[in-house]
Amino acid sequence: FQKMLAEIEAGHVEVVITKDLSRLGRNSSLTGLYINYTFPQYGVRYIAINDHFDTIDPQQHRQRHGRYQELVQ
């Protein structure tokens, strides 16, 4: 995970894809930090396949998955 973050910071990553949001991090605060600050800061798109989450369209995600709404505000 730390290697991935280093690659993101170096500008080598455009998209991060995981099976679901829980694969990004078990701690919802850290997951929210990555989704709301770290990824946008480096221009990284994040997709969680099973949760139908894509940072390119956060409005769609809020409508479908209220339990993660705080992550994409």
N, CA, C and O atoms as a GROMACS GRO file, in nm:
protein
  292
    1PHE      N    1   0.082  -0.119   0.000
    1PHE     CA    2   0.000   0.000   0.000
    1PHE      C    3   0.087   0.125   0.000
    1PHE      O    4   0.058   0.222  -0.070
    2GLN      N    5   0.192   0.122   0.079
    2GLN     CA    6   0.282   0.238   0.085
    2GLN      C    7   0.351   0.261  -0.050
    2GLN      O    8   0.375   0.376  -0.089
    3LYS      N    9   0.383   0.153  -0.121
    3LYS     CA   10   0.443   0.167  -0.254
    3LYS      C   11   0.344   0.232  -0.350
    3LYS      O   12   0.382   0.315  -0.433
    4MET      N   13   0.216   0.194  -0.338
    4MET     CA   14   0.114   0.254  -0.423
    4MET      C   15   0.103   0.404  -0.394
    4MET      O   16   0.094   0.485  -0.487
    5LEU      N   17   0.103   0.441  -0.267
    5LEU     CA   18   0.096   0.583  -0.232
    5LEU      C   19   0.216   0.660  -0.286
    5LEU      O   20   0.203   0.773  -0.331
    6ALA      N   21   0.332   0.598  -0.281
    6ALA     CA   22   0.453   0.662  -0.336
    6ALA      C   23   0.439   0.682  -0.486
    6ALA      O   24   0.478   0.786  -0.539
    7GLU      N   25   0.384   0.584  -0.555
    7GLU     CA   26   0.362   0.595  -0.699
    7GLU      C   27   0.259   0.704  -0.731
    7GLU      O   28   0.273   0.776  -0.830
    8ILE      N   29   0.158   0.715  -0.648
    8ILE     CA   30   0.057   0.821  -0.665
    8ILE      C   31   0.124   0.957  -0.649
    8ILE      O   32   0.105   1.046  -0.732
    9GLU      N   33   0.201   0.972  -0.542
    9GLU     CA   34   0.269   1.099  -0.515
    9GLU      C   35   0.369   1.135  -0.624
    9GLU      O   36   0.394   1.253  -0.649
   10ALA      N   37   0.425   1.034  -0.690
   10ALA     CA   38   0.520   1.058  -0.798
   10ALA      C   39   0.449   1.090  -0.930
   10ALA      O   40   0.513   1.124  -1.029
   11GLY      N   41   0.316   1.080  -0.929
   11GLY     CA   42   0.240   1.112  -1.050
   11GLY      C   43   0.232   1.000  -1.150
   11GLY      O   44   0.204   1.023  -1.268
   12HIS      N   45   0.257   0.876  -1.106
   12HIS     CA   46   0.257   0.761  -1.195
   12HIS      C   47   0.125   0.686  -1.201
   12HIS      O   48   0.112   0.589  -1.276
   13VAL      N   49   0.027   0.729  -1.122
   13VAL     CA   50  -0.101   0.657  -1.113
   13VAL      C   51  -0.215   0.751  -1.150
   13VAL      O   52  -0.223   0.864  -1.101
   14GLU      N   53  -0.303   0.704  -1.237
   14GLU     CA   54  -0.421   0.782  -1.276
   14GLU      C   55  -0.549   0.726  -1.215
   14GLU      O   56  -0.642   0.802  -1.188
   15VAL      N   57  -0.554   0.594  -1.194
   15VAL     CA   58  -0.675   0.529  -1.144
   15VAL      C   59  -0.637   0.421  -1.044
   15VAL      O   60  -0.543   0.344  -1.067
   16VAL      N   61  -0.710   0.416  -0.933
   16VAL     CA   62  -0.697   0.307  -0.836
   16VAL      C   63  -0.830   0.233  -0.839
   16VAL      O   64  -0.936   0.293  -0.825
   17ILE      N   65  -0.823   0.101  -0.856
   17ILE     CA   66  -0.944   0.017  -0.861
   17ILE      C   67  -0.933  -0.090  -0.754
   17ILE      O   68  -0.832  -0.160  -0.744
   18THR      N   69  -1.039  -0.103  -0.674
   18THR     CA   70  -1.047  -0.211  -0.576
   18THR      C   71  -1.179  -0.285  -0.593
   18THR      O   72  -1.272  -0.235  -0.656
   19LYS      N   73  -1.184  -0.402  -0.535
   19LYS     CA   74  -1.306  -0.483  -0.538
   19LYS      C   75  -1.420  -0.408  -0.469
   19LYS      O   76  -1.531  -0.402  -0.522
   20ASP      N   77  -1.393  -0.351  -0.352
   20ASP     CA   78  -1.491  -0.271  -0.280
   20ASP      C   79  -1.419  -0.172  -0.191
   20ASP      O   80  -1.296  -0.177  -0.178
   21LEU      N   81  -1.494  -0.081  -0.130
   21LEU     CA   82  -1.435   0.024  -0.049
   21LEU      C   83  -1.353  -0.031   0.068
   21LEU      O   84  -1.253   0.029   0.106
   22SER      N   85  -1.395  -0.142   0.124
   22SER     CA   86  -1.322  -0.198   0.238
   22SER      C   87  -1.181  -0.241   0.201
   22SER      O   88  -1.095  -0.253   0.288
   23ARG      N   89  -1.155  -0.264   0.074
   23ARG     CA   90  -1.021  -0.303   0.030
   23ARG      C   91  -0.925  -0.185   0.027
   23ARG      O   92  -0.803  -0.203   0.026
   24LEU      N   93  -0.980  -0.064   0.024
   24LEU     CA   94  -0.894   0.055   0.028
   24LEU      C   95  -0.844   0.077   0.169
   24LEU      O   96  -0.730   0.120   0.188
   25GLY      N   97  -0.928   0.049   0.267
   25GLY     CA   98  -0.887   0.065   0.406
   25GLY      C   99  -0.996   0.022   0.501
   25GLY      O  100  -1.114   0.042   0.473
   26ARG      N  101  -0.958  -0.036   0.611
   26ARG     CA  102  -1.055  -0.082   0.711
   26ARG      C  103  -1.104   0.034   0.797
   26ARG      O  104  -1.214   0.029   0.852
   27ASN      N  105  -1.025   0.138   0.808
   27ASN     CA  106  -1.059   0.254   0.888
   27ASN      C  107  -1.131   0.355   0.799
   27ASN      O  108  -1.072   0.406   0.704
   28SER      N  109  -1.257   0.383   0.828
   28SER     CA  110  -1.335   0.471   0.740
   28SER      C  111  -1.280   0.613   0.736
   28SER      O  112  -1.296   0.682   0.636
   29SER      N  113  -1.216   0.657   0.845
   29SER     CA  114  -1.156   0.790   0.845
   29SER      C  115  -1.043   0.800   0.744
   29SER      O  116  -1.033   0.898   0.670
   30LEU      N  117  -0.957   0.698   0.742
   30LEU     CA  118  -0.846   0.698   0.646
   30LEU      C  119  -0.897   0.680   0.504
   30LEU      O  120  -0.845   0.742   0.410
   31THR      N  121  -0.996   0.596   0.487
   31THR     CA  122  -1.054   0.577   0.354
   31THR      C  123  -1.110   0.709   0.303
   31THR      O  124  -1.089   0.745   0.187
   32GLY      N  125  -1.181   0.779   0.388
   32GLY     CA  126  -1.233   0.911   0.351
   32GLY      C  127  -1.122   1.008   0.319
   32GLY      O  128  -1.136   1.088   0.226
   33LEU      N  129  -1.014   1.004   0.392
   33LEU     CA  130  -0.900   1.091   0.366
   33LEU      C  131  -0.843   1.065   0.226
   33LEU      O  132  -0.814   1.159   0.152
   34TYR      N  133  -0.826   0.939   0.192
   34TYR     CA  134  -0.774   0.906   0.059
   34TYR      C  135  -0.869   0.952  -0.050
   34TYR      O  136  -0.827   1.012  -0.149
   35ILE      N  137  -0.998   0.923  -0.033
   35ILE     CA  138  -1.097   0.955  -0.136
   35ILE      C  139  -1.118   1.105  -0.151
   35ILE      O  140  -1.128   1.156  -0.262
   36ASN      N  141  -1.123   1.177  -0.038
   36ASN     CA  142  -1.155   1.319  -0.042
   36ASN      C  143  -1.035   1.411  -0.063
   36ASN      O  144  -1.050   1.520  -0.117
   37TYR      N  145  -0.917   1.369  -0.020
   37TYR     CA  146  -0.803   1.460  -0.025
   37TYR      C  147  -0.684   1.406  -0.105
   37TYR      O  148  -0.638   1.471  -0.199
   38THR      N  149  -0.634   1.288  -0.067
   38THR     CA  150  -0.513   1.238  -0.130
   38THR      C  151  -0.532   1.214  -0.279
   38THR      O  152  -0.454   1.264  -0.360
   39PHE      N  153  -0.634   1.138  -0.316
   39PHE     CA  154  -0.655   1.108  -0.458
   39PHE      C  155  -0.683   1.234  -0.540
   39PHE      O  156  -0.621   1.252  -0.645
   40PRO      N  157  -0.774   1.321  -0.496
   40PRO     CA  158  -0.798   1.443  -0.576
   40PRO      C  159  -0.673   1.532  -0.587
   40PRO      O  160  -0.649   1.594  -0.691
   41GLN      N  161  -0.595   1.538  -0.481
   41GLN     CA  162  -0.474   1.620  -0.482
   41GLN      C  163  -0.380   1.579  -0.594
   41GLN      O  164  -0.312   1.663  -0.654
   42TYR      N  165  -0.375   1.449  -0.622
   42TYR     CA  166  -0.285   1.397  -0.725
   42TYR      C  167  -0.358   1.361  -0.854
   42TYR      O  168  -0.299   1.301  -0.944
   43GLY      N  169  -0.485   1.398  -0.863
   43GLY     CA  170  -0.562   1.373  -0.986
   43GLY      C  171  -0.590   1.227  -1.011
   43GLY      O  172  -0.595   1.183  -1.126
   44VAL      N  173  -0.609   1.150  -0.904
   44VAL     CA  174  -0.632   1.005  -0.915
   44VAL      C  175  -0.781   0.976  -0.903
   44VAL      O  176  -0.848   1.022  -0.811
   45ARG      N  177  -0.831   0.900  -0.996
   45ARG     CA  178  -0.969   0.851  -0.994
   45ARG      C  179  -0.972   0.723  -0.913
   45ARG      O  180  -0.882   0.640  -0.925
   46TYR      N  181  -1.076   0.705  -0.830
   46TYR     CA  182  -1.089   0.583  -0.751
   46TYR      C  183  -1.220   0.513  -0.786
   46TYR      O  184  -1.325   0.576  -0.794
   47ILE      N  185  -1.211   0.381  -0.806
   47ILE     CA  186  -1.328   0.299  -0.840
   47ILE      C  187  -1.332   0.179  -0.745
   47ILE      O  188  -1.233   0.108  -0.728
   48ALA      N  189  -1.449   0.157  -0.682
   48ALA     CA  190  -1.475   0.038  -0.602
   48ALA      C  191  -1.585  -0.039  -0.675
   48ALA      O  192  -1.701   0.001  -0.673
   49ILE      N  193  -1.549  -0.146  -0.738
   49ILE     CA  194  -1.637  -0.216  -0.831
   49ILE      C  195  -1.767  -0.265  -0.767
   49ILE      O  196  -1.875  -0.229  -0.813
   50ASN      N  197  -1.758  -0.344  -0.662
   50ASN     CA  198  -1.879  -0.403  -0.602
   50ASN      C  199  -1.969  -0.301  -0.535
   50ASN      O  200  -2.089  -0.325  -0.520
   51ASP      N  201  -1.913  -0.187  -0.494
   51ASP     CA  202  -1.992  -0.083  -0.430
   51ASP      C  203  -2.046   0.019  -0.530
   51ASP      O  204  -2.114   0.115  -0.492
   52HIS      N  205  -2.016  -0.002  -0.658
   52HIS     CA  206  -2.060   0.090  -0.764
   52HIS      C  207  -2.018   0.233  -0.732
   52HIS      O  208  -2.095   0.328  -0.750
   53PHE      N  209  -1.896   0.246  -0.685
   53PHE     CA  210  -1.842   0.377  -0.645
   53PHE      C  211  -1.737   0.421  -0.745
   53PHE      O  212  -1.647   0.344  -0.780
   54ASP      N  213  -1.748   0.544  -0.790
   54ASP     CA  214  -1.652   0.600  -0.884
   54ASP      C  215  -1.641   0.748  -0.855
   54ASP      O  216  -1.741   0.820  -0.862
   55THR      N  217  -1.522   0.796  -0.823
   55THR     CA  218  -1.506   0.937  -0.788
   55THR      C  219  -1.533   1.030  -0.904
   55THR      O  220  -1.545   1.151  -0.885
   56ILE      N  221  -1.543   0.976  -1.024
   56ILE     CA  222  -1.578   1.062  -1.137
   56ILE      C  223  -1.724   1.106  -1.130
   56ILE      O  224  -1.761   1.206  -1.190
   57ASP      N  225  -1.807   1.030  -1.055
   57ASP     CA  226  -1.949   1.062  -1.040
   57ASP      C  227  -1.994   1.038  -0.897
   57ASP      O  228  -2.070   0.944  -0.872
   58PRO      N  229  -1.951   1.120  -0.801
   58PRO     CA  230  -1.988   1.097  -0.661
   58PRO      C  231  -2.137   1.111  -0.635
   58PRO      O  232  -2.187   1.050  -0.540
   59GLN      N  233  -2.210   1.189  -0.713
   59GLN     CA  234  -2.354   1.204  -0.693
   59GLN      C  235  -2.426   1.070  -0.712
   59GLN      O  236  -2.516   1.038  -0.635
   60GLN      N  237  -2.386   0.995  -0.811
   60GLN     CA  238  -2.446   0.863  -0.835
   60GLN      C  239  -2.425   0.774  -0.714
   60GLN      O  240  -2.515   0.701  -0.674
   61HIS      N  241  -2.308   0.780  -0.655
   61HIS     CA  242  -2.276   0.695  -0.540
   61HIS      C  243  -2.361   0.733  -0.419
   61HIS      O  244  -2.411   0.645  -0.350
   62ARG      N  245  -2.378   0.861  -0.392
   62ARG     CA  246  -2.457   0.903  -0.276
   62ARG      C  247  -2.599   0.851  -0.283
   62ARG      O  248  -2.658   0.815  -0.181
   63GLN      N  249  -2.654   0.846  -0.403
   63GLN     CA  250  -2.791   0.800  -0.419
   63GLN      C  251  -2.805   0.652  -0.391
   63GLN      O  252  -2.909   0.608  -0.343
   64ARG      N  253  -2.703   0.574  -0.420
   64ARG     CA  254  -2.712   0.429  -0.406
   64ARG      C  255  -2.664   0.376  -0.272
   64ARG      O  256  -2.715   0.274  -0.224
   65HIS      N  257  -2.565   0.443  -0.211
   65HIS     CA  258  -2.500   0.386  -0.092
   65HIS      C  259  -2.486   0.490   0.017
   65HIS      O  260  -2.380   0.549   0.033
   66GLY      N  261  -2.592   0.512   0.092
   66GLY     CA  262  -2.591   0.610   0.199
   66GLY      C  263  -2.487   0.583   0.305
   66GLY      O  264  -2.440   0.677   0.369
   67ARG      N  265  -2.450   0.456   0.328
   67ARG     CA  266  -2.356   0.426   0.436
   67ARG      C  267  -2.218   0.483   0.410
   67ARG      O  268  -2.141   0.500   0.504
   68TYR      N  269  -2.184   0.514   0.287
   68TYR     CA  270  -2.053   0.573   0.257
   68TYR      C  271  -2.064   0.721   0.219
   68TYR      O  272  -1.966   0.780   0.173
   69GLN      N  273  -2.178   0.779   0.238
   69GLN     CA  274  -2.200   0.917   0.196
   69GLN      C  275  -2.097   1.011   0.256
   69GLN      O  276  -2.050   1.102   0.188
   70GLU      N  277  -2.060   0.990   0.382
   70GLU     CA  278  -1.964   1.079   0.445
   70GLU      C  279  -1.828   1.074   0.379
   70GLU      O  280  -1.749   1.167   0.397
   71LEU      N  281  -1.797   0.972   0.304
   71LEU     CA  282  -1.668   0.960   0.238
   71LEU      C  283  -1.657   1.048   0.115
   71LEU      O  284  -1.546   1.083   0.074
   72VAL      N  285  -1.768   1.083   0.055
   72VAL     CA  286  -1.762   1.155  -0.073
   72VAL      C  287  -1.821   1.296  -0.066
   72VAL      O  288  -1.846   1.356  -0.170
   73GLN      N  289  -1.842   1.347   0.053
   73GLN     CA  290  -1.900   1.482   0.066
   73GLN      C  291  -1.803   1.587   0.021
   73GLN      O  292  -1.835   1.706   0.024
   0.00000   0.00000   0.00000
